[in-house]
Amino acid sequence: MPAPPPSSSAPAERAWDPRDVDDLPMAPDAVAAALPAYVDPPDEAPALATKPMAAAVLSVDRRGGRVQLLGVDGSWREVRLPNAHGRLALSREELSPDGTRLAALVDDGIEVWHLPTGDRTVLPLPSGFEPWDFSWIGWVDGDSLLLDDLRGGWRIDVISGAVDEVPYPTGMSFGWALDDRGAVVEVSDPAGDSVLTDWGGGVQRRVDMSPTGHLSSIQARDETIVGTSYENDGFAVYVADRTDLAPRHRLPVRDHEANYSNWGLSTVGILDDGSVLLWVAVPSRRADVDGWRIVRWDPATDRLSVVTRSEGDPTGGLTFAQDVLQ
């Protein structure tokens, strides 16, 4: 009996199963060295106001108005935020790139904490600010914030309090990020045209997302875009060219019961060497989830490794000081 003809199709990519995350090796110590191998948020921590710290590498939203900060020296501090159950039910905080400031969006303003002194400044919301369910803040640089609302964005100087209304991100943005130079990239509502809008250089440029599928959880650095997409042959993490979103690398992910595309896997940042940090929720036989991991994906080799493990609540918000991670 003659042998069947060889298949002309390329071999299927093997998808990584995040449920096996604890089978991965640990990353070298030099990778995101400011992150410890294990993160264990304490039940209580000294107040930042009474015991300042030089800088933090991450913040953890412990709910109920409590935000804890993990210092670059491995110590913990805590700040208390008002209106824990108000209109913006979860506090929305963000560490500055150098980890020396924490900004938190609350019901009636923006609180900015200076970690080296423990001082707190309260900035009023801009006149004309129109909040929506997903209003967020991000650091343009060490001294200025970007706040979005129903109509667009506001750039706020945290030193002087000066406010400028800006056209980015566009109102009710489906998701946005700031690159390492403070420029906005944002993705459209999936109900409309599937485009990424890039404001690099201060000029609006719309890029068709069909090469990757509709992206979410985006990051931008230099000429690279990273994000997740569940289109184009299943859930995957993409590294794409910023000019046209041509995929450079793709990590297929086994999306068990859609847990990972819905919430259980997101991007954290892009390191100087081009590797990508991912946040991954960990399933448990005892409960729905049992902590989280920070995973490094090296697109050049497709190797995966664990940078940080935690048994902390994976549903609490985490933010990272991007420059400190490098």
PDB file of C-alpha atoms in Angstrom, residues 4 12 25 35 39 52 98 133 144 146-147 149 179 183 198 225 238 258-259 271 277 290 295 322:
ATOM      1  CA  PRO A   4       0.191   8.840   1.871  1.00  0.00           C
ATOM      2  CA  ALA A  12       0.605  23.168  14.444  1.00  0.00           C
ATOM      3  CA  PRO A  25      11.935  26.777  35.778  1.00  0.00           C
ATOM      4  CA  LEU A  35      11.158  41.548  41.937  1.00  0.00           C
ATOM      5  CA  VAL A  39       5.818  37.975  47.182  1.00  0.00           C
ATOM      6  CA  PRO A  52       8.772  56.527  54.180  1.00  0.00           C
ATOM      7  CA  ASP A  98      10.761  55.061  38.921  1.00  0.00           C
ATOM      8  CA  ASP A 133     -16.835  52.895  34.775  1.00  0.00           C
ATOM      9  CA  SER A 144       2.737  64.129  35.161  1.00  0.00           C
ATOM     10  CA  LEU A 146      -2.804  61.047  32.211  1.00  0.00           C
ATOM     11  CA  LEU A 147      -6.454  60.656  33.239  1.00  0.00           C
ATOM     12  CA  ASP A 149     -12.928  60.086  30.918  1.00  0.00           C
ATOM     13  CA  ASP A 179       5.031  53.709  26.154  1.00  0.00           C
ATOM     14  CA  ALA A 183       3.042  58.335  24.212  1.00  0.00           C
ATOM     15  CA  ASP A 198      -0.881  55.235  18.153  1.00  0.00           C
ATOM     16  CA  ILE A 225       3.638  46.380  20.621  1.00  0.00           C
ATOM     17  CA  TYR A 238       1.718  38.660  20.393  1.00  0.00           C
ATOM     18  CA  ALA A 258     -11.832  31.000  28.682  1.00  0.00           C
ATOM     19  CA  ASN A 259     -10.351  31.790  32.106  1.00  0.00           C
ATOM     20  CA  LEU A 271      12.070  44.351  29.312  1.00  0.00           C
ATOM     21  CA  LEU A 277       6.539  39.755  31.530  1.00  0.00           C
ATOM     22  CA  ASP A 290      -4.549  30.046  44.490  1.00  0.00           C
ATOM     23  CA  VAL A 295       6.257  34.734  34.016  1.00  0.00           C
ATOM     24  CA  GLN A 322       8.246  49.903  34.905  1.00  0.00           C
TER      25      GLN A 322
END
